[in-house]
PDB file of C-alpha atoms in Angstrom:
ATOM      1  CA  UNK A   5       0.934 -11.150   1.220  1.00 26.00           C
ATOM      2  CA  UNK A   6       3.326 -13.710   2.073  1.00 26.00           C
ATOM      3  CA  UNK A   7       6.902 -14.880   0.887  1.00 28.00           C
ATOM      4  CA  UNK A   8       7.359 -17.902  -0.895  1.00 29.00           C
ATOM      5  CA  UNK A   9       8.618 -19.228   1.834  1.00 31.00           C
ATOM      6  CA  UNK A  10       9.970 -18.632   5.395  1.00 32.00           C
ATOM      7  CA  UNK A  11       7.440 -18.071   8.605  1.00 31.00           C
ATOM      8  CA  UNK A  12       3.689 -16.784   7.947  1.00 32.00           C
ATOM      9  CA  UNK A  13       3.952 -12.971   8.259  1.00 33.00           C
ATOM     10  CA  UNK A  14       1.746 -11.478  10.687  1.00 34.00           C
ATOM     11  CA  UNK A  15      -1.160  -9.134   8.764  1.00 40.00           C
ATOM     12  CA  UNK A  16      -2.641 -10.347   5.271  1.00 37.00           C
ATOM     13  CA  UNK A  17      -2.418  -8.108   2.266  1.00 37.00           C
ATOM     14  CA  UNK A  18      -2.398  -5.040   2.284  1.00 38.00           C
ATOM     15  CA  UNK A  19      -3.638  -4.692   5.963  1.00 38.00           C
ATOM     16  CA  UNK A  20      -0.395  -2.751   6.677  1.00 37.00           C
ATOM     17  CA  UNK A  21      -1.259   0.474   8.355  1.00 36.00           C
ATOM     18  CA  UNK A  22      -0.499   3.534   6.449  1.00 33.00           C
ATOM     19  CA  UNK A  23       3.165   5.607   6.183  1.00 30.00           C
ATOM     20  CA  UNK A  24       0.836   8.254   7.136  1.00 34.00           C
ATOM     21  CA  UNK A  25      -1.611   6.664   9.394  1.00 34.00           C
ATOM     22  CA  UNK A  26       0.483   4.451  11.177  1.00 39.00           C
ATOM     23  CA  UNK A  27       2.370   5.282  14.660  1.00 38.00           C
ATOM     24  CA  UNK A  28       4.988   7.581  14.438  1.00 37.00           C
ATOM     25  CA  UNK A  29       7.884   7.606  16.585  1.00 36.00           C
ATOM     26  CA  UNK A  30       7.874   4.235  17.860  1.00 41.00           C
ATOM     27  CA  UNK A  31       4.533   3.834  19.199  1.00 45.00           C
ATOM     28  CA  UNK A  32       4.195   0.566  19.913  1.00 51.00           C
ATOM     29  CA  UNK A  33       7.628  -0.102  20.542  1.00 78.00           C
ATOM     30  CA  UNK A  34      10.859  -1.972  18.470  1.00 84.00           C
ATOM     31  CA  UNK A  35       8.230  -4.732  18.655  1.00 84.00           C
ATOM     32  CA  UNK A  36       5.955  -3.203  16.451  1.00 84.00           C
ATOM     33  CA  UNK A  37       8.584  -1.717  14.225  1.00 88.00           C
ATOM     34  CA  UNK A  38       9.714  -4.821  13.306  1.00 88.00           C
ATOM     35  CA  UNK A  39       6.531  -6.128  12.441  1.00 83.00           C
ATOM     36  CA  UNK A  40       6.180  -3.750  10.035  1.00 85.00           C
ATOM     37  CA  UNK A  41       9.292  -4.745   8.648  1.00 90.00           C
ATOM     38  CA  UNK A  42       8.746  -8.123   8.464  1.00 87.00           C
ATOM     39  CA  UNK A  43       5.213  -7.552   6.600  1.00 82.00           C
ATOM     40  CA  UNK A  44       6.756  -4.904   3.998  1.00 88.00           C
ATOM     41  CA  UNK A  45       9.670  -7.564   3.575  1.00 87.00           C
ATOM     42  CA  UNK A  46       7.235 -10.178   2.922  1.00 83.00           C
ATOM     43  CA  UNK A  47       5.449  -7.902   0.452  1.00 84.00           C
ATOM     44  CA  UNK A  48       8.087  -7.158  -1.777  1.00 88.00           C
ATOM     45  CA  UNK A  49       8.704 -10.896  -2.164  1.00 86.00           C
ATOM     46  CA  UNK A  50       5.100 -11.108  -4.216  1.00 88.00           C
ATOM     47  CA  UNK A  51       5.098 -12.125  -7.772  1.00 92.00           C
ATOM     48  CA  UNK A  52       2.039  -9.413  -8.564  1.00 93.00           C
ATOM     49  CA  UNK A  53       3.489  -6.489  -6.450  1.00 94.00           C
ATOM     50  CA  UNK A  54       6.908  -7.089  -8.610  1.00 95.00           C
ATOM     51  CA  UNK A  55       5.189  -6.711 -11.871  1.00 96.00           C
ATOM     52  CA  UNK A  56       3.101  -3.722 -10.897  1.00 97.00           C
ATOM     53  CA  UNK A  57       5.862  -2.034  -9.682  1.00 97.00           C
ATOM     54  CA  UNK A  58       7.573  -2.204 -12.542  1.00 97.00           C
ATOM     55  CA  UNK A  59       4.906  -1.941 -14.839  1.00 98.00           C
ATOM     56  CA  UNK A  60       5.015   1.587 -13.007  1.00 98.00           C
ATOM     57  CA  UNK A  61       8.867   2.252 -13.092  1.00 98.00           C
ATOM     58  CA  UNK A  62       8.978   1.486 -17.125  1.00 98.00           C
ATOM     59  CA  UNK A  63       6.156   4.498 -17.204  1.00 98.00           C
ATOM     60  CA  UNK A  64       8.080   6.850 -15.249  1.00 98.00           C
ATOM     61  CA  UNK A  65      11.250   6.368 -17.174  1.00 98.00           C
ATOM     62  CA  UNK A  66      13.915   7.952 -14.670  1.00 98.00           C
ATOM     63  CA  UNK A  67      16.701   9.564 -16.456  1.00 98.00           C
ATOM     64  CA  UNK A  68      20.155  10.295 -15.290  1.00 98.00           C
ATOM     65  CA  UNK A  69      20.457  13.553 -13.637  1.00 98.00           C
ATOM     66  CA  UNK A  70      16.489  14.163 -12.701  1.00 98.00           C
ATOM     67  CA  UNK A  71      14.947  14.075  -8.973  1.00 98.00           C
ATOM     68  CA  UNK A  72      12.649  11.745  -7.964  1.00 98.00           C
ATOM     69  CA  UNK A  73      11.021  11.134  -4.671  1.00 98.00           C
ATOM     70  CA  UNK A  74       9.048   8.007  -3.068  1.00 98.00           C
ATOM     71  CA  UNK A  75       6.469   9.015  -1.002  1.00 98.00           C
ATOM     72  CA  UNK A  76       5.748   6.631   1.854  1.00 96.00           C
ATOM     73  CA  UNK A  77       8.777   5.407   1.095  1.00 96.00           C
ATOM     74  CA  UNK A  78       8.709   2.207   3.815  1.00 95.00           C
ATOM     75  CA  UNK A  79      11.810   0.294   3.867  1.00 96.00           C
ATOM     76  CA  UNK A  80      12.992   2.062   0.862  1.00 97.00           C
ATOM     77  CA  UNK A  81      13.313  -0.471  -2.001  1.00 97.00           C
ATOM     78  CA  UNK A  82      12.018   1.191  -4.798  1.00 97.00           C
ATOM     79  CA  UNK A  83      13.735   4.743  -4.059  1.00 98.00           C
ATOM     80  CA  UNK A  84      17.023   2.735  -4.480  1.00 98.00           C
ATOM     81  CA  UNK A  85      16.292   1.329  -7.147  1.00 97.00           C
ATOM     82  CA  UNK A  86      15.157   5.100  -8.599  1.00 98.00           C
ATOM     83  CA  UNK A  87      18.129   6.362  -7.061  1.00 98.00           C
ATOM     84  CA  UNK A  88      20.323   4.562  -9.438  1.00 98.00           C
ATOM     85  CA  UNK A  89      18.224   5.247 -12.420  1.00 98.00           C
ATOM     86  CA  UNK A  90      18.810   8.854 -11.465  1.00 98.00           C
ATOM     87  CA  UNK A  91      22.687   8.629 -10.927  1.00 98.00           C
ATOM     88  CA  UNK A  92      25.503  10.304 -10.966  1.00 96.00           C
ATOM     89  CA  UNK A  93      23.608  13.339 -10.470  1.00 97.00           C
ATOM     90  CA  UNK A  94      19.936  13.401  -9.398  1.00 97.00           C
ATOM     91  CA  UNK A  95      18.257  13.133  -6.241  1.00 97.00           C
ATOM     92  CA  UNK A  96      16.730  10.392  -4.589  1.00 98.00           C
ATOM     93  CA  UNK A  97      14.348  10.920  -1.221  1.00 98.00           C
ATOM     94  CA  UNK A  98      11.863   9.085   0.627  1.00 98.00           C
ATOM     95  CA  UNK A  99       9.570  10.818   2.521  1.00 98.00           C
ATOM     96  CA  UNK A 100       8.795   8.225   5.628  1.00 95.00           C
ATOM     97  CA  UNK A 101       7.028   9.558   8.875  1.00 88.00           C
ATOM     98  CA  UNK A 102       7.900   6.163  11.039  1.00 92.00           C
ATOM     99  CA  UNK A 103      11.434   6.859  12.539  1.00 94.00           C
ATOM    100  CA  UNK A 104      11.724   3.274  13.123  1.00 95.00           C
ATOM    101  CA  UNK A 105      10.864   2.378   9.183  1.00 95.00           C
ATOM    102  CA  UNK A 106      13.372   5.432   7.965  1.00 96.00           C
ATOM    103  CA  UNK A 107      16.004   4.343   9.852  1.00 95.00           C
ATOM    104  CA  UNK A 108      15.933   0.615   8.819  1.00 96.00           C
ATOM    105  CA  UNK A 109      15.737   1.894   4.882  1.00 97.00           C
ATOM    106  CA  UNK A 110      18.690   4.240   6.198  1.00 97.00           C
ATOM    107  CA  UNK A 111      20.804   1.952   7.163  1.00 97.00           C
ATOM    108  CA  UNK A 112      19.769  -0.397   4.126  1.00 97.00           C
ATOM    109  CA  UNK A 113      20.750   2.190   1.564  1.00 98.00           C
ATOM    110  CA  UNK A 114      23.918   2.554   3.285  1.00 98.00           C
ATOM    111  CA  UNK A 115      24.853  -0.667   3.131  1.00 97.00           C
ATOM    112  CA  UNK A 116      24.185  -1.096  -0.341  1.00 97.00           C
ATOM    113  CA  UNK A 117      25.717   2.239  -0.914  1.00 97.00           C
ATOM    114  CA  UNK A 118      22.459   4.153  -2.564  1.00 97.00           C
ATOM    115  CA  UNK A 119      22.521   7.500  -2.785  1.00 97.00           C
ATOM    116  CA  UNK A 120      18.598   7.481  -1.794  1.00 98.00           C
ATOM    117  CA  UNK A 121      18.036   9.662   1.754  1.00 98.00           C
ATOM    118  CA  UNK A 122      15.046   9.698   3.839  1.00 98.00           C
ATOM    119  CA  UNK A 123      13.001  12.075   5.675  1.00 97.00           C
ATOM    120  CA  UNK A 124      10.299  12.784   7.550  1.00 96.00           C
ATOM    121  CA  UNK A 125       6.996  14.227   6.065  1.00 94.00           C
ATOM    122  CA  UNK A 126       3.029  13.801   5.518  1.00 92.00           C
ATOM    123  CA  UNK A 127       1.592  13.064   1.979  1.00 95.00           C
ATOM    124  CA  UNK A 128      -0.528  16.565   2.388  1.00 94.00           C
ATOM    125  CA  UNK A 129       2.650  18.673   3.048  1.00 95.00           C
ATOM    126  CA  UNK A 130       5.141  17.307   1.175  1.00 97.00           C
ATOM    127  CA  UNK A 131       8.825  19.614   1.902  1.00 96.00           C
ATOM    128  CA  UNK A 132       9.477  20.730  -1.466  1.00 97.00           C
ATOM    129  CA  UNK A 133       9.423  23.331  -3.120  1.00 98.00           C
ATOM    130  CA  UNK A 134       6.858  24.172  -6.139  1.00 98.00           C
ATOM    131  CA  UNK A 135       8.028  22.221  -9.207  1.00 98.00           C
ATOM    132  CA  UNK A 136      11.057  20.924  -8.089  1.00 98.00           C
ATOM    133  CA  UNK A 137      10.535  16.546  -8.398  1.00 98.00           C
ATOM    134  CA  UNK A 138      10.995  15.438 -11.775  1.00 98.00           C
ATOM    135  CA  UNK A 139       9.553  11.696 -10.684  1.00 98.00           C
ATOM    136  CA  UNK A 140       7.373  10.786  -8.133  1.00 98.00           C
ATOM    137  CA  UNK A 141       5.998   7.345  -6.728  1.00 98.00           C
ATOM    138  CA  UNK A 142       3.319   7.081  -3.867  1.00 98.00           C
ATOM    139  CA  UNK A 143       2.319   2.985  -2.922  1.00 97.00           C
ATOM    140  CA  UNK A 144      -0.475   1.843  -0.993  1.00 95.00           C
ATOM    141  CA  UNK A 145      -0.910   5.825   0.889  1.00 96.00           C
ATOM    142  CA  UNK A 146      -4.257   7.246  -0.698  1.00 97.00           C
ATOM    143  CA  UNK A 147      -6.281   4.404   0.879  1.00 96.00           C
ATOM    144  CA  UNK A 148      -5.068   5.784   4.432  1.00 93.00           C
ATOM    145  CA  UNK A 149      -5.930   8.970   4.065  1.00 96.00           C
ATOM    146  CA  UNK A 150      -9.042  10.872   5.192  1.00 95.00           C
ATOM    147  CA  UNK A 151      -8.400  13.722   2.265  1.00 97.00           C
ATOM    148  CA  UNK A 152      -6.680  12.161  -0.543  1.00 98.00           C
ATOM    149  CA  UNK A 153      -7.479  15.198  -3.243  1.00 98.00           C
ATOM    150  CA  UNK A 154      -5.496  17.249  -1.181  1.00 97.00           C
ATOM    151  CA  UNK A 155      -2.339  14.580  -0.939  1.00 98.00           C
ATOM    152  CA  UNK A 156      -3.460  14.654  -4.798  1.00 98.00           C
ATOM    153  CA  UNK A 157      -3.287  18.070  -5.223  1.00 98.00           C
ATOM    154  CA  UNK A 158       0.024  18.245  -3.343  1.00 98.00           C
ATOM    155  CA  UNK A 159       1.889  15.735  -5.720  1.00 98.00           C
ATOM    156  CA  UNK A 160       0.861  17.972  -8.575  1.00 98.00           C
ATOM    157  CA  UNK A 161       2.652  21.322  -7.333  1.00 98.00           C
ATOM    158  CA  UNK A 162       5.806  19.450  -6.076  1.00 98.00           C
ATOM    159  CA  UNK A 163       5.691  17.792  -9.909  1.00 98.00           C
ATOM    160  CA  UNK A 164       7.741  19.684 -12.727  1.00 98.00           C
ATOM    161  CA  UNK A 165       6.568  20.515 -16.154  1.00 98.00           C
ATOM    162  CA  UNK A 166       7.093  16.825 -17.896  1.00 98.00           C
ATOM    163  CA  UNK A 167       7.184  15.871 -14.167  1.00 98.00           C
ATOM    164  CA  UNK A 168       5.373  11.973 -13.347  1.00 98.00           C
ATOM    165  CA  UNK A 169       3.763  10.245 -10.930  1.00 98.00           C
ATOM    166  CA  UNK A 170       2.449   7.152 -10.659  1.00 98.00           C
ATOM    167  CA  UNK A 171      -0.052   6.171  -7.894  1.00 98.00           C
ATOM    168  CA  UNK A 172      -0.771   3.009  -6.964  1.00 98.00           C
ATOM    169  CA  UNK A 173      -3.104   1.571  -4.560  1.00 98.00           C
ATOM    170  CA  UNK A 174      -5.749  -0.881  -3.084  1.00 97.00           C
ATOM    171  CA  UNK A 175      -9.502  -1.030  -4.164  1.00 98.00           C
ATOM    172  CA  UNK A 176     -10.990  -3.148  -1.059  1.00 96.00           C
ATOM    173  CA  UNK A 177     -14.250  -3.343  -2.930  1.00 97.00           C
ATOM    174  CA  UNK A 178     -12.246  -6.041  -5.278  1.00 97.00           C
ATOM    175  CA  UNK A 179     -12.315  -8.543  -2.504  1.00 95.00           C
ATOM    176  CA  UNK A 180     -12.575 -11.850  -2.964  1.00 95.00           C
ATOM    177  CA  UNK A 181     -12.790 -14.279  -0.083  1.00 94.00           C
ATOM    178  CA  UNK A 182     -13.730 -18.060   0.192  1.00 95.00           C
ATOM    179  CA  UNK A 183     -15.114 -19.815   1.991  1.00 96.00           C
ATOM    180  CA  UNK A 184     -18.113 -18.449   4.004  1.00 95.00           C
ATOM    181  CA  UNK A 185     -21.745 -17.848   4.109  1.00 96.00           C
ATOM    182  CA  UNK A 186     -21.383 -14.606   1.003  1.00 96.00           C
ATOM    183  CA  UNK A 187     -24.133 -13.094   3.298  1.00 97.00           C
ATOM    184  CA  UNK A 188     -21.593 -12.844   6.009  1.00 97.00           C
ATOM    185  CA  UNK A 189     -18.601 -12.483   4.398  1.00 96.00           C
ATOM    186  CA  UNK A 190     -20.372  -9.177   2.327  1.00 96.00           C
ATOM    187  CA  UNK A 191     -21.571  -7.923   6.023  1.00 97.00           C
ATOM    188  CA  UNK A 192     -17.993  -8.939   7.089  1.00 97.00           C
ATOM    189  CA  UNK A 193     -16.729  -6.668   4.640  1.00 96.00           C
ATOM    190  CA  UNK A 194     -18.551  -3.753   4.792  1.00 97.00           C
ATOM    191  CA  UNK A 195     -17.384  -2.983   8.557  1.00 97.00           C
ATOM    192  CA  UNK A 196     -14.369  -2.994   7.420  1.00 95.00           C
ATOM    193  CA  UNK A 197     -15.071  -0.562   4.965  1.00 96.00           C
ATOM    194  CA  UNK A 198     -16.724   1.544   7.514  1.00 96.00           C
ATOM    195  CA  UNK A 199     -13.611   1.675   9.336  1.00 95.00           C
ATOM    196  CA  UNK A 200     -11.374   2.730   6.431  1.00 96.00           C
ATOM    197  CA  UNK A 201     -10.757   6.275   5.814  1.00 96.00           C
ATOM    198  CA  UNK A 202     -10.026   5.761   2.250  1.00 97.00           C
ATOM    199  CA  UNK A 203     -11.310   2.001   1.272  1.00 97.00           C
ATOM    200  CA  UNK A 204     -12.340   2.274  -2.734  1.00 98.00           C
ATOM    201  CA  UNK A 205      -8.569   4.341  -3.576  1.00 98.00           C
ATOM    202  CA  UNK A 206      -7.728   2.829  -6.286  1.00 98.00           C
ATOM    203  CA  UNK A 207     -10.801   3.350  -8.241  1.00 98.00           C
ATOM    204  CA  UNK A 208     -11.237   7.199  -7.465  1.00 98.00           C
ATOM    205  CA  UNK A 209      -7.544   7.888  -8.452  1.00 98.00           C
ATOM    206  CA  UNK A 210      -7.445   8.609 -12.052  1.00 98.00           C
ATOM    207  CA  UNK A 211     -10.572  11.435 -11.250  1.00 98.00           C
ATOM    208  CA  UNK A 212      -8.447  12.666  -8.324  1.00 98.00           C
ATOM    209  CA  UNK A 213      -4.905  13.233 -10.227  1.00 98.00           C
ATOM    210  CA  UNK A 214      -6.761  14.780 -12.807  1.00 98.00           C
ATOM    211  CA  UNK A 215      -8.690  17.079 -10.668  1.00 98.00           C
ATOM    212  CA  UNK A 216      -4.993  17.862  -9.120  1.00 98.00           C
ATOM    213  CA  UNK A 217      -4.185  19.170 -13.100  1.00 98.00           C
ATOM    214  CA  UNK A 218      -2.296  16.041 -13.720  1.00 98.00           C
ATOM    215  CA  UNK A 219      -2.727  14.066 -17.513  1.00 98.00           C
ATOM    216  CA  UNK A 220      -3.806  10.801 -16.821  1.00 98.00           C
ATOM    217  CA  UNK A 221      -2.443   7.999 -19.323  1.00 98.00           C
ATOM    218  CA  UNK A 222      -4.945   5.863 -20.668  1.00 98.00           C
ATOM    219  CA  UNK A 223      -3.559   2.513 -19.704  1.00 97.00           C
ATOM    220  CA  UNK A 224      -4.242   1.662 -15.743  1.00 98.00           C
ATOM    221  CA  UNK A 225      -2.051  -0.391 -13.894  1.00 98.00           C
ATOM    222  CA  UNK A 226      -3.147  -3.918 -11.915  1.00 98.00           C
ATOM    223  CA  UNK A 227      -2.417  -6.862  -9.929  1.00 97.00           C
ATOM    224  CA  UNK A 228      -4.190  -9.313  -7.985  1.00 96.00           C
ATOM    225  CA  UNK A 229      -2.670  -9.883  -4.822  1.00 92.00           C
ATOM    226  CA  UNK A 230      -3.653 -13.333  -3.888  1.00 90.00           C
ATOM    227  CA  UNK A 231      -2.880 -14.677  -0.343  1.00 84.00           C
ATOM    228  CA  UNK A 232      -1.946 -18.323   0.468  1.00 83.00           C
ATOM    229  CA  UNK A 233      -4.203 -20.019   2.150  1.00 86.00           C
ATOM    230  CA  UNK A 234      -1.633 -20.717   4.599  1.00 80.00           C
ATOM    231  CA  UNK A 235      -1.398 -16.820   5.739  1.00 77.00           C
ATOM    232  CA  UNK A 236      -4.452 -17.206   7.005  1.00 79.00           C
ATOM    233  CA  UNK A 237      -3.193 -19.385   9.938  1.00 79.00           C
ATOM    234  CA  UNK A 238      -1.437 -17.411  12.883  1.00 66.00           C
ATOM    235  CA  UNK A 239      -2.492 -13.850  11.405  1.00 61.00           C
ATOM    236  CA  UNK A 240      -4.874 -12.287  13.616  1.00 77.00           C
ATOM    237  CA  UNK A 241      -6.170 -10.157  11.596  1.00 82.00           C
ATOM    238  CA  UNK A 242      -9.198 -11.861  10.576  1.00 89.00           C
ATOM    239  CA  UNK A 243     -10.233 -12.662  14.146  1.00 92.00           C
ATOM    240  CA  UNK A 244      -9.946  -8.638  14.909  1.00 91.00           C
ATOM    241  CA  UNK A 245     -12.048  -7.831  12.013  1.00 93.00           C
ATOM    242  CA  UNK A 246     -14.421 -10.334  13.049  1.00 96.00           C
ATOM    243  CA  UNK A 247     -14.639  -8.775  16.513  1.00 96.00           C
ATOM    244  CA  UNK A 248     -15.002  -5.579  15.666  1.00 97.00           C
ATOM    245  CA  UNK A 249     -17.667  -6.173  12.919  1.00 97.00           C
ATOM    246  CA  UNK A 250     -19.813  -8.066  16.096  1.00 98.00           C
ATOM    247  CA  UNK A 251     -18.750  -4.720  18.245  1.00 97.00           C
ATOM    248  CA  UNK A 252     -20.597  -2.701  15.684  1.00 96.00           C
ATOM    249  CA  UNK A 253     -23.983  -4.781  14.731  1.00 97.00           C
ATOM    250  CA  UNK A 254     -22.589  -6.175  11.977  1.00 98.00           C
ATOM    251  CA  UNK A 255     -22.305  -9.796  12.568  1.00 98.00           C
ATOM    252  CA  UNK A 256     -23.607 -11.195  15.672  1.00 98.00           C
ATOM    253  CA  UNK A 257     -21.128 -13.286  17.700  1.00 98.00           C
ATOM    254  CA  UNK A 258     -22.347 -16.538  16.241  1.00 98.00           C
ATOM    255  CA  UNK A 259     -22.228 -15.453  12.511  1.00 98.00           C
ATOM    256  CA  UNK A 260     -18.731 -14.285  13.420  1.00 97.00           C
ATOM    257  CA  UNK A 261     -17.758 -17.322  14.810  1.00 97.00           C
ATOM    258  CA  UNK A 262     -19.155 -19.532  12.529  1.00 97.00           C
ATOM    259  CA  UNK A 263     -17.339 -17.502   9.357  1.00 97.00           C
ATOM    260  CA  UNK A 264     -14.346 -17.912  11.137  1.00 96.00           C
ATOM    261  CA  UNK A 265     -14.575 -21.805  11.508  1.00 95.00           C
ATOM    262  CA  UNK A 266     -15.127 -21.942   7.892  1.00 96.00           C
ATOM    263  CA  UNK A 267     -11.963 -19.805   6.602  1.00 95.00           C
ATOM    264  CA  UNK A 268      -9.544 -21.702   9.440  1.00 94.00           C
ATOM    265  CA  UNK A 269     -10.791 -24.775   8.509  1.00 95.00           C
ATOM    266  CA  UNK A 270     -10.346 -24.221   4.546  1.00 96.00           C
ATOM    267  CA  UNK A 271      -6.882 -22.604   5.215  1.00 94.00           C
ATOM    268  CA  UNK A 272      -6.055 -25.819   7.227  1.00 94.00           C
ATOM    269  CA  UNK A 273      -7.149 -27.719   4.359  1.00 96.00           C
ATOM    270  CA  UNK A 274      -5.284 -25.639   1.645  1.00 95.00           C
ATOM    271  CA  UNK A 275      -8.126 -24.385  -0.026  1.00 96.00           C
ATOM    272  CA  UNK A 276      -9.108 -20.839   1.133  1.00 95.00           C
ATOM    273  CA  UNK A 277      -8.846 -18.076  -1.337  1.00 94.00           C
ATOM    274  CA  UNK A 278      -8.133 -14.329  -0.718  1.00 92.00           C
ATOM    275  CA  UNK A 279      -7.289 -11.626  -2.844  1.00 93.00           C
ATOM    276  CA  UNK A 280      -7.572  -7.642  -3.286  1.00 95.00           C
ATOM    277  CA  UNK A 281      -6.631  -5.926  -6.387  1.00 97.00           C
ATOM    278  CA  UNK A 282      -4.116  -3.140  -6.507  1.00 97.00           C
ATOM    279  CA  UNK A 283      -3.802  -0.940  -9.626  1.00 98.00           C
ATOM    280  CA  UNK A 284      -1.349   1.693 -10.705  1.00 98.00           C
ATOM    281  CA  UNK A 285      -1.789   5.096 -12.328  1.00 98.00           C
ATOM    282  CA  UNK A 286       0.384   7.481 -14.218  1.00 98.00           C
ATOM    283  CA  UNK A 287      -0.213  10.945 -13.737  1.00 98.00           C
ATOM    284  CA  UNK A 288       1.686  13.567 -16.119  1.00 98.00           C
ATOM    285  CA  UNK A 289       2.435  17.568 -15.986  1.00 98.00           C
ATOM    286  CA  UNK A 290       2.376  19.377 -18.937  1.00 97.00           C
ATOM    287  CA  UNK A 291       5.739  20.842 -19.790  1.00 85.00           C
TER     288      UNK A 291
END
């Protein structure tokens, strides 16, 4: 995803590595950190990721006084913007395992003066106590993870009775990518499936929250998220994926190169087309 305008951010949608995937503790240095704030930055600037997200806020209906908490909480946006739903006297806390990502929503909430606090934490083994969040929120985690039932699972206990959640995430089987040979761009695809822990979240989420014990409300949640063609030029990302599909058998180097030549020379052009679809589901405990 890309702002409206401003420099080309470096990874395409939704290519961001997971809160709980990605390195922890600086690895990769202030470099990377600020890549990753650059890319969430350019995120939030999206017309579709606006709507869903508060397609998803209207659903949970904060109210004054209740505790909610944003899991994989990134630069810390929407917990603010629970946080003040919540005020004078609930709770707002995003759990965030990159130091370098908490600190910069740290220091954003401060300056803004929101209540919201971060800390550190895994979607799994989530530091709270048995009924005790009255909201919750988790973006763009479940497709990271190796065992999302169990991240699933662990929203539900943290979740009061009347407690919701809504989870929203990526379905990379919504893909839609022009130009190139579909042959290639399919076997394209695929390896990067294969390399996913989680790749086909969004679809499996309503099963999984209500395997967790969670109601499910009938009306899903989506947006297209449809790059620029623009984004496509200076983000290496497609050149990796490329290379590593021709590292596993999937492409040979030719095919590779060749699909590559097409989609640079169409984004040059203006007329390349990329999108993944992102959906949103509410998740309720019985009270």
């Amino acid at each position: 995803m890309t702002p409206q305008s401003g420099p080309t951010p470096p990874e395409e949608p939704g290519a961001a590595p997971s809160m709980f995937t990605r390195e922890r503790i600086g690895e990769g240095g202030a470099a990377r950190v600020a890549t990753l704030v650059a890319l969430l930055d350019a995120q939030e600037q999206q017309p579709a990721v606006r709507r869903l997200r508060a397609w998803a806020f209207e659903a949970l209906a904060p109210e004054p006084g209740e505790s909610v908490v944003d899991v994989g909480a990134g630069l810390g946006t929407e917990l603010r913007r629970l946080a003040e739903a919540v005020a004078p006297n609930g709770r707002a806390v995003g759990v965030e395992p990159n130091p370098g990502l908490r600190e910069e929503a740290s220091r954003r909430a401060a300056l803004l003066g929101s209540a919201a606090t971060f800390i550190d934490g895994d979607a799994a083994d989530l530091p709270f106590a048995d009924g005790a969040v009255h909201v919750l929120r988790c973006e763009r985690v479940f497709q990271h993870l190796a065992d999302p039932q169990a991240a699933a699972h662990e929203l539900a206990r943290v979740l009061a009775p009347g407690g919701r959640a809504a989870v929203l995430d990526s379905d990379w089987g919504t893909v839609i990518s022009h130009p190139g040979d579909p042959d290639l761009v399919r076997r394209y695809a695929e390896a990067n499936w294969r390399r996913m822990p989680n790749p086909f979240a969004a679809r499996h989420l309503p099963n999984q929250l209500r395997a967790a014990g969670l109601l499910v409300d009938h009306d899903i949640g989506s947006a297209a998220l449809v790059m620029p063609p623009r984004a496509l030029l200076g983000s290496g990302v497609v050149h990796r994926n490329a290379d590593a599909a021709v590292q596993e058998g999937a492409l040979t180097r030719e095919e590779a190169d060749r699909l590559l030549a097409d989609v640079m020379a169409a984004a040059r052009a203006g007329t390349a087309f990329f999108s993944v679809t992102m959906f949103g589901v509410i998740g309720r405990k019985a009270g």
